[in-house]
């Protein structure tokens, strides 16, 4: 097993929510001598310095300043990804008590493939806001880590049509079972007890929370030769991991930056999302002069990294026959004439050239002309900053399922190309 895949599995297992993903990325950046800059403070940024900042605890920007000269001369090599994944979130007043079962009502976050959420050993994690003993408002993260919730399927005997077109009513079919009790549960009390085990503060009362459910099955290498990686949240923690690994290890003498935004799965329109001003505000602080900043954009490039749909052998007709990426056959350039992806021939050709230098094969994806195309933070960031952009990603199966699948070789290959990109003299 490669060291990198072992490390990636640890990253995925820790990153159960966008909050935990950002915490894990911050830990890794701290270890690599990146300095945290609070958005609320004034910043002092030095040549050759390594920095990061966060917003909402769920989005992060990390960057390396050029060793010589200024950013408007060197430009920035940027990689973008997203920290969020479709999931189920606990409602604000979630407690349901029926037939002595304690249940929680859940909300669907993003485009969840719902069927695979049944019969899984689920746990819960997220951010909690509480009052401490002196009445101060504080925030902390919790992760129960143990299996403690489940959505059992209805037996086929009670639904003979289940294998035909099984539809799921998100309001009535998804409340999770937490356990049994004579009395109605108080979910805030459950959270309070958990928070006490995870945080040193004195905790008086839970006021609010953002808690999601996740699968406790650990990420795994699988396949006859361990050629696949299976896990939850591969879309898009894989790209966060690859971008972070490349930024930390790249021989970057010029400016390099990684942005990982929350809320991509729900349209990116939020204070911490790609359609919000986080990245542009960071860049305004690095280069306050407007004319210099525009010059910097003109010398910069963004690679938006988000997974692509591999061609599924059982459903081959869902792809254009000439544009069906194969898992483990290399990263995929995503192209859409209608700008659902931001790639153009200039950015795509640079990527092809870099990949060739490190002997990485490249594939291309175009959606079938009779089907609608997905999108990424690529076009949003390109439009927001006016910077040339490329959309790429590793091919995967089962996107937005609770268990997704990608190829081990592709992950190593794309990281190599991103490292080379971060080290470029000019783009
Ligand atoms: Zn994605």
Coordinates of C-alpha atoms and ligand atoms in Angstrom, one line a residue:
X1 CA 0.0 0.0 0.0
X2 CA 1.4 3.4 -0.9
X3 CA 2.2 5.8 1.9
X4 CA 0.1 8.4 0.2
X5 CA -3.1 6.3 0.0
X6 CA -2.7 5.3 3.7
X7 CA -2.4 9.0 4.5
X8 CA -5.4 9.9 2.3
X9 CA -7.5 7.2 4.1
X10 CA -6.6 8.8 7.4
X11 CA -7.6 12.2 6.0
X12 CA -10.9 11.0 4.8
X13 CA -11.7 9.2 8.0
X14 CA -11.0 12.4 10.0
X15 CA -12.9 14.7 7.6
X16 CA -16.5 13.6 8.4
X17 CA -17.9 17.1 7.9
X18 CA -16.7 20.3 6.1
X19 CA -15.8 21.6 9.6
X20 CA -13.7 18.6 10.4
X21 CA -12.1 18.7 6.9
X22 CA -11.0 22.3 7.5
X23 CA -9.7 21.4 11.0
X24 CA -7.7 18.5 9.5
X25 CA -6.3 20.6 6.7
X26 CA -5.4 23.3 9.2
X27 CA -3.6 20.7 11.4
X28 CA -1.6 19.6 8.3
X29 CA -0.8 23.2 7.3
X30 CA 0.4 24.0 10.9
X31 CA 2.7 21.0 10.7
X32 CA 4.1 22.3 7.4
X33 CA 4.9 25.7 9.0
X34 CA 2.0 27.6 7.4
X35 CA 0.9 30.5 9.6
X36 CA -2.8 31.0 10.5
X37 CA -4.1 34.5 9.7
X38 CA -7.4 35.4 11.3
X39 CA -9.7 37.2 8.9
X40 CA -10.6 39.6 11.8
X41 CA -7.0 40.7 12.4
X42 CA -4.7 42.9 10.3
X43 CA -2.3 40.8 8.3
X44 CA 1.4 41.1 7.8
X45 CA 2.5 39.0 4.9
X46 CA 6.2 38.4 4.0
X47 CA 8.0 37.2 0.9
X48 CA 8.3 33.5 0.8
X49 CA 5.9 33.2 3.7
X50 CA 3.3 30.4 4.0
X51 CA -0.2 31.3 5.3
X52 CA -3.8 30.2 5.6
X53 CA -7.1 31.6 6.7
X54 CA -10.6 30.1 7.2
X55 CA -14.2 31.2 7.1
X56 CA -17.2 29.7 8.9
X57 CA -14.8 27.0 10.0
X58 CA -15.8 25.2 6.8
X59 CA -13.8 27.0 4.0
X60 CA -10.1 27.5 3.8
X61 CA -7.6 29.4 1.7
X62 CA -3.9 28.5 2.0
X63 CA -1.1 30.1 0.0
X64 CA 2.7 30.5 -0.5
X65 CA 4.1 34.0 -1.3
X66 CA 6.7 34.3 -4.0
X67 CA 10.3 34.2 -2.7
X68 CA 11.4 37.1 -4.8
X69 CA 9.4 39.9 -6.3
X70 CA 5.7 40.6 -5.9
X71 CA 2.5 38.7 -6.7
X72 CA 1.6 41.1 -9.5
X73 CA 4.9 40.1 -11.2
X74 CA 4.7 36.4 -10.5
X75 CA 0.9 35.7 -10.7
X76 CA -0.7 32.9 -8.7
X77 CA -1.0 29.2 -9.5
X78 CA -4.3 28.4 -7.9
X79 CA -6.1 25.1 -7.2
X80 CA -9.8 25.1 -6.1
X81 CA -11.9 22.3 -4.6
X82 CA -14.9 22.0 -2.2
X83 CA -15.1 20.7 1.3
X84 CA -18.8 19.7 1.4
X85 CA -20.5 16.5 0.3
X86 CA -24.2 15.7 -0.1
X87 CA -25.5 14.2 3.2
X88 CA -28.4 14.1 5.7
X89 CA -28.4 16.9 8.4
X90 CA -30.2 16.8 11.7
X91 CA -33.2 19.2 11.9
X92 CA -33.3 21.9 14.6
X93 CA -36.1 20.3 16.5
X94 CA -35.4 16.7 15.5
X95 CA -36.8 14.5 18.2
X96 CA -39.5 12.0 17.2
X97 CA -40.8 9.3 19.5
X98 CA -42.9 6.4 18.0
X99 CA -43.5 2.9 19.3
X100 CA -40.7 3.5 21.9
X101 CA -38.2 4.3 19.1
X102 CA -36.1 7.5 19.5
X103 CA -35.7 9.0 16.1
X104 CA -34.3 12.2 14.5
X105 CA -35.8 14.1 11.7
X106 CA -33.3 14.9 8.9
X107 CA -32.9 17.4 6.1
X108 CA -31.4 16.4 2.8
X109 CA -28.2 18.5 2.0
X110 CA -27.4 18.7 -1.7
X111 CA -28.1 16.0 -4.4
X112 CA -27.9 12.9 -2.2
X113 CA -28.3 9.5 -3.8
X114 CA -30.7 8.4 -1.1
X115 CA -31.0 4.6 -1.6
X116 CA -27.5 3.7 -0.3
X117 CA -28.2 5.5 3.0
X118 CA -30.4 2.7 4.1
X119 CA -29.0 -0.1 6.4
X120 CA -25.8 1.7 7.1
X121 CA -24.1 2.0 10.5
X122 CA -24.3 5.8 10.8
X123 CA -22.6 8.2 13.1
X124 CA -22.9 12.0 13.6
X125 CA -20.6 14.9 13.6
X126 CA -20.5 18.7 13.2
X127 CA -20.4 22.1 14.9
X128 CA -22.1 22.9 18.2
X129 CA -22.6 26.3 19.7
X130 CA -23.0 26.4 23.5
X131 CA -23.1 28.6 26.6
X132 CA -20.3 27.9 29.1
X133 CA -20.6 28.1 32.9
X134 CA -20.0 31.9 32.8
X135 CA -22.7 32.4 30.2
X136 CA -20.3 33.1 27.3
X137 CA -21.2 31.8 23.8
X138 CA -18.7 29.3 22.4
X139 CA -18.4 27.0 19.5
X140 CA -16.8 23.5 19.2
X141 CA -16.7 20.5 17.0
X142 CA -18.1 17.1 17.9
X143 CA -17.7 13.7 16.2
X144 CA -19.4 10.7 17.9
X145 CA -17.3 8.3 15.8
X146 CA -19.3 5.3 16.9
X147 CA -22.2 3.7 15.0
X148 CA -25.4 5.1 16.6
X149 CA -28.0 5.7 14.0
X150 CA -29.6 3.7 11.2
X151 CA -32.3 4.0 8.5
X152 CA -33.5 0.4 8.2
X153 CA -35.0 -0.7 4.8
X154 CA -38.6 -1.9 4.7
X155 CA -38.6 -5.7 4.1
X156 CA -39.3 -6.8 0.6
X157 CA -42.3 -8.8 1.9
X158 CA -43.9 -5.5 2.9
X159 CA -43.1 -3.8 -0.4
X160 CA -43.1 -6.3 -3.3
X161 CA -42.4 -3.5 -5.8
X162 CA -39.2 -2.4 -4.0
X163 CA -36.9 -3.6 -6.8
X164 CA -38.8 -1.8 -9.5
X165 CA -38.9 2.0 -9.1
X166 CA -38.3 2.5 -5.5
X167 CA -38.9 6.1 -4.7
X168 CA -38.0 7.8 -1.4
X169 CA -40.0 10.4 0.4
X170 CA -37.4 12.4 2.2
X171 CA -39.9 13.6 4.9
X172 CA -41.4 10.3 5.9
X173 CA -38.8 7.6 4.9
X174 CA -35.6 9.1 6.3
X175 CA -36.0 9.8 10.0
X176 CA -33.1 7.8 11.6
X177 CA -33.5 5.5 14.5
X178 CA -31.1 6.3 17.4
X179 CA -32.4 3.8 20.0
X180 CA -35.2 2.8 22.2
X181 CA -36.6 4.5 25.3
X182 CA -39.9 4.9 27.2
X183 CA -39.4 8.6 26.9
X184 CA -38.8 11.1 24.2
X185 CA -35.1 11.9 23.6
X186 CA -33.7 15.4 24.0
X187 CA -31.1 15.6 21.2
X188 CA -29.5 18.7 22.7
X189 CA -28.8 16.8 25.8
X190 CA -27.2 14.0 23.8
X191 CA -25.0 16.6 22.1
X192 CA -24.1 18.2 25.5
X193 CA -22.9 14.9 26.9
X194 CA -20.8 14.2 23.8
X195 CA -19.3 17.7 23.7
X196 CA -18.3 17.3 27.4
X197 CA -16.2 14.3 26.4
X198 CA -14.5 16.2 23.5
X199 CA -13.9 19.6 24.8
X200 CA -12.3 21.0 28.0
X201 CA -14.6 23.9 28.5
X202 CA -17.4 23.9 31.0
X203 CA -20.6 23.5 29.0
X204 CA -23.9 24.7 30.4
X205 CA -26.3 24.6 27.5
X206 CA -26.4 23.7 23.8
X207 CA -27.9 26.6 21.9
X208 CA -27.5 25.5 18.3
X209 CA -25.8 23.0 16.0
X210 CA -25.1 21.8 12.5
X211 CA -24.8 18.1 12.7
X212 CA -24.6 15.7 9.8
X213 CA -24.9 11.9 9.6
X214 CA -22.1 9.9 8.1
X215 CA -21.2 6.3 7.4
X216 CA -18.8 4.7 9.9
X217 CA -17.4 2.2 7.4
X218 CA -13.7 3.1 7.0
X219 CA -12.2 4.1 3.7
X220 CA -10.7 1.0 2.0
X221 CA -8.5 -0.1 -0.8
X222 CA -10.4 -2.7 -2.7
X223 CA -10.4 -4.7 -5.9
X224 CA -8.4 -7.8 -6.9
X225 CA -5.2 -5.8 -6.8
X226 CA -6.2 -3.0 -4.5
X227 CA -6.7 -0.8 -7.5
X228 CA -9.7 1.1 -6.2
X229 CA -10.4 3.3 -3.2
X230 CA -13.8 3.3 -1.7
X231 CA -15.1 5.8 0.9
X232 CA -17.7 8.4 1.6
X233 CA -17.1 12.0 0.4
X234 CA -14.5 11.2 -2.3
X235 CA -16.4 14.1 -4.1
X236 CA -14.7 16.3 -3.3
X237 CA -12.3 15.6 -0.3
X238 CA -10.1 13.7 -2.8
X239 CA -9.4 17.0 -4.6
X240 CA -8.9 18.9 -1.2
X241 CA -6.4 16.2 -0.2
X242 CA -4.5 16.3 -3.6
X243 CA -4.4 20.1 -3.7
X244 CA -3.2 20.3 -0.1
X245 CA -0.5 17.6 -0.5
X246 CA 0.7 19.4 -3.7
X247 CA 0.8 22.8 -2.0
X248 CA 2.7 21.5 1.0
X249 CA 5.3 19.6 -1.0
X250 CA 5.6 21.6 -4.2
X251 CA 8.9 23.4 -4.9
X252 CA 7.0 26.7 -5.2
X253 CA 9.2 29.7 -5.6
X254 CA 6.4 31.7 -7.1
X255 CA 2.9 32.4 -5.7
X256 CA 0.7 29.3 -5.2
X257 CA -2.7 29.1 -3.6
X258 CA -5.3 26.5 -2.6
X259 CA -9.0 27.4 -2.0
X260 CA -11.4 24.8 -0.6
X261 CA -15.0 26.2 -0.3
X262 CA -18.0 24.9 1.5
X263 CA -21.5 24.9 0.0
X264 CA -20.6 23.8 -3.6
X265 CA -23.2 21.0 -3.4
X266 CA -26.0 23.6 -2.8
X267 CA -25.0 26.2 -5.4
X268 CA -22.0 28.0 -3.7
X269 CA -24.0 31.1 -2.9
X270 CA -23.0 31.8 0.7
X271 CA -20.5 33.8 2.8
X272 CA -18.1 30.9 2.7
X273 CA -19.1 29.5 -0.8
X274 CA -17.2 30.0 -4.1
X275 CA -19.9 32.5 -5.2
X276 CA -19.2 34.5 -2.0
X277 CA -16.3 37.0 -1.7
X278 CA -13.9 35.0 0.5
X279 CA -11.2 34.4 -2.1
X280 CA -11.4 37.8 -3.7
X281 CA -11.2 39.4 -0.3
X282 CA -8.1 37.4 0.6
X283 CA -6.5 38.5 -2.7
X284 CA -7.5 42.2 -2.1
X285 CA -5.6 42.0 1.2
X286 CA -2.6 40.5 -0.5
X287 CA -2.6 43.1 -3.3
X288 CA -4.6 46.2 -2.2
X289 CA -3.8 48.1 -5.3
X290 CA -6.5 47.5 -7.9
X291 CA -4.4 47.9 -11.0
X292 CA -1.7 45.6 -9.6
X293 CA -4.3 43.0 -8.7
X294 CA -5.7 43.0 -12.2
X295 CA -2.2 42.4 -13.5
X296 CA -1.8 39.5 -11.0
X297 CA -5.0 37.9 -12.4
X298 CA -3.7 38.2 -15.9
X299 CA -0.6 36.3 -14.9
X300 CA -2.5 33.6 -12.9
X301 CA -4.4 30.4 -13.5
X302 CA -6.9 28.4 -11.5
X303 CA -7.3 24.6 -11.7
X304 CA -10.7 23.7 -10.4
X305 CA -10.4 20.1 -9.2
X306 CA -13.6 18.0 -8.8
X307 CA -14.2 14.4 -9.6
X308 CA -15.5 13.3 -13.0
X309 CA -17.9 10.5 -13.9
X310 CA -16.1 7.4 -15.1
X311 CA -17.9 5.3 -17.7
X312 CA -19.7 2.5 -15.8
X313 CA -19.5 -0.9 -17.6
X314 CA -23.2 -1.6 -16.8
X315 CA -24.4 1.8 -18.0
X316 CA -22.1 2.6 -20.9
X317 CA -24.8 4.4 -22.9
X318 CA -24.8 7.2 -20.3
X319 CA -21.5 8.5 -21.8
X320 CA -20.6 9.8 -25.2
X321 CA -18.7 6.8 -26.7
X322 CA -15.5 8.9 -27.3
X323 CA -15.6 10.6 -23.9
X324 CA -16.0 7.9 -21.3
X325 CA -13.2 8.2 -18.8
X326 CA -11.8 5.0 -17.4
X327 CA -10.8 4.7 -13.7
X328 CA -7.0 4.5 -13.3
X329 CA -6.4 5.8 -16.8
X330 CA -5.5 9.3 -15.7
X331 CA -7.1 12.6 -14.6
X332 CA -9.9 14.0 -16.8
X333 CA -10.1 17.4 -18.4
X334 CA -13.8 18.5 -18.2
X335 CA -15.1 20.4 -21.2
X336 CA -18.4 22.0 -21.9
X337 CA -19.1 24.4 -24.7
X338 CA -21.8 26.1 -22.6
X339 CA -19.3 27.0 -19.8
X340 CA -20.7 24.6 -17.2
X341 CA -17.0 23.8 -17.0
X342 CA -14.4 26.6 -17.3
X343 CA -11.8 24.8 -19.3
X344 CA -10.6 26.3 -22.5
X345 CA -8.1 25.1 -25.1
X346 CA -5.4 27.3 -23.6
X347 CA -5.7 26.0 -20.0
X348 CA -6.4 22.4 -21.1
X349 CA -3.3 22.3 -23.3
X350 CA -1.1 23.6 -20.4
X351 CA -2.4 20.7 -18.3
X352 CA -1.7 18.2 -21.1
X353 CA 1.9 19.5 -21.4
X354 CA 2.5 19.3 -17.6
X355 CA 1.0 15.8 -17.5
X356 CA 3.3 14.7 -20.3
X357 CA 6.3 15.9 -18.3
X358 CA 5.5 13.6 -15.4
X359 CA 4.3 10.8 -17.7
X360 CA 0.7 11.0 -16.6
X361 CA -2.0 10.0 -19.2
X362 CA -4.9 12.5 -19.6
X363 CA -8.5 11.8 -20.5
X364 CA -11.3 14.1 -21.6
X365 CA -15.0 14.3 -20.6
X366 CA -17.8 15.9 -22.5
X367 CA -21.4 15.1 -21.4
X368 CA -23.6 13.4 -24.0
X369 CA -25.1 16.1 -26.2
X370 CA -28.6 15.0 -25.2
X371 CA -28.0 15.2 -21.5
X372 CA -27.6 18.1 -19.0
X373 CA -24.1 18.8 -17.7
X374 CA -23.1 19.2 -14.1
X375 CA -20.9 22.0 -12.9
X376 CA -18.1 22.9 -10.4
X377 CA -16.7 25.9 -8.6
X378 CA -14.5 26.4 -11.8
X379 CA -16.9 28.7 -13.8
X380 CA -18.0 30.5 -10.7
X381 CA -14.5 31.4 -9.6
X382 CA -13.5 32.2 -13.2
X383 CA -16.4 34.6 -13.5
X384 CA -15.8 36.1 -10.0
X385 CA -12.1 36.8 -10.5
X386 CA -11.7 36.9 -14.3
X387 CA -8.9 34.4 -14.2
X388 CA -8.3 31.7 -16.8
X389 CA -9.4 28.4 -15.4
X390 CA -9.3 24.7 -16.1
X391 CA -11.8 22.0 -14.8
X392 CA -10.3 18.6 -14.1
X393 CA -10.8 15.7 -11.8
X394 CA -10.2 12.0 -11.2
X395 CA -12.8 9.7 -12.6
X396 CA -15.1 8.0 -10.1
X397 CA -18.2 5.9 -9.8
X398 CA -21.3 6.4 -7.6
X399 CA -20.9 10.1 -7.2
X400 CA -23.1 11.4 -4.3
X401 CA -23.6 7.9 -2.9
X402 CA -22.7 7.2 0.7
X403 CA -19.9 5.0 -0.7
X404 CA -18.1 6.3 -3.7
X405 CA -15.3 4.7 -5.6
X406 CA -12.2 6.0 -7.4
X407 CA -8.8 4.7 -8.7
X408 CA -5.6 4.7 -6.7
X409 CA -3.4 5.4 -9.7
X410 CA -5.4 8.5 -10.7
X411 CA -5.0 10.0 -7.3
X412 CA -1.2 9.7 -7.3
X413 CA -1.1 10.9 -10.9
X414 CA -3.1 14.0 -10.5
X415 CA -1.2 15.0 -7.3
X416 CA 2.0 14.8 -9.4
X417 CA 0.6 17.2 -12.0
X418 CA -0.7 19.6 -9.4
X419 CA 2.7 19.7 -7.7
X420 CA 4.3 20.6 -11.0
X421 CA 1.7 23.2 -11.7
X422 CA 2.3 24.9 -8.3
X423 CA 6.0 25.0 -9.1
X424 CA 5.7 26.7 -12.5
X425 CA 7.6 29.9 -13.3
X426 CA 4.7 31.3 -15.3
X427 CA 1.3 30.1 -16.6
Ligands
LIG1 ZN1 -18.1 17.8 -6.4

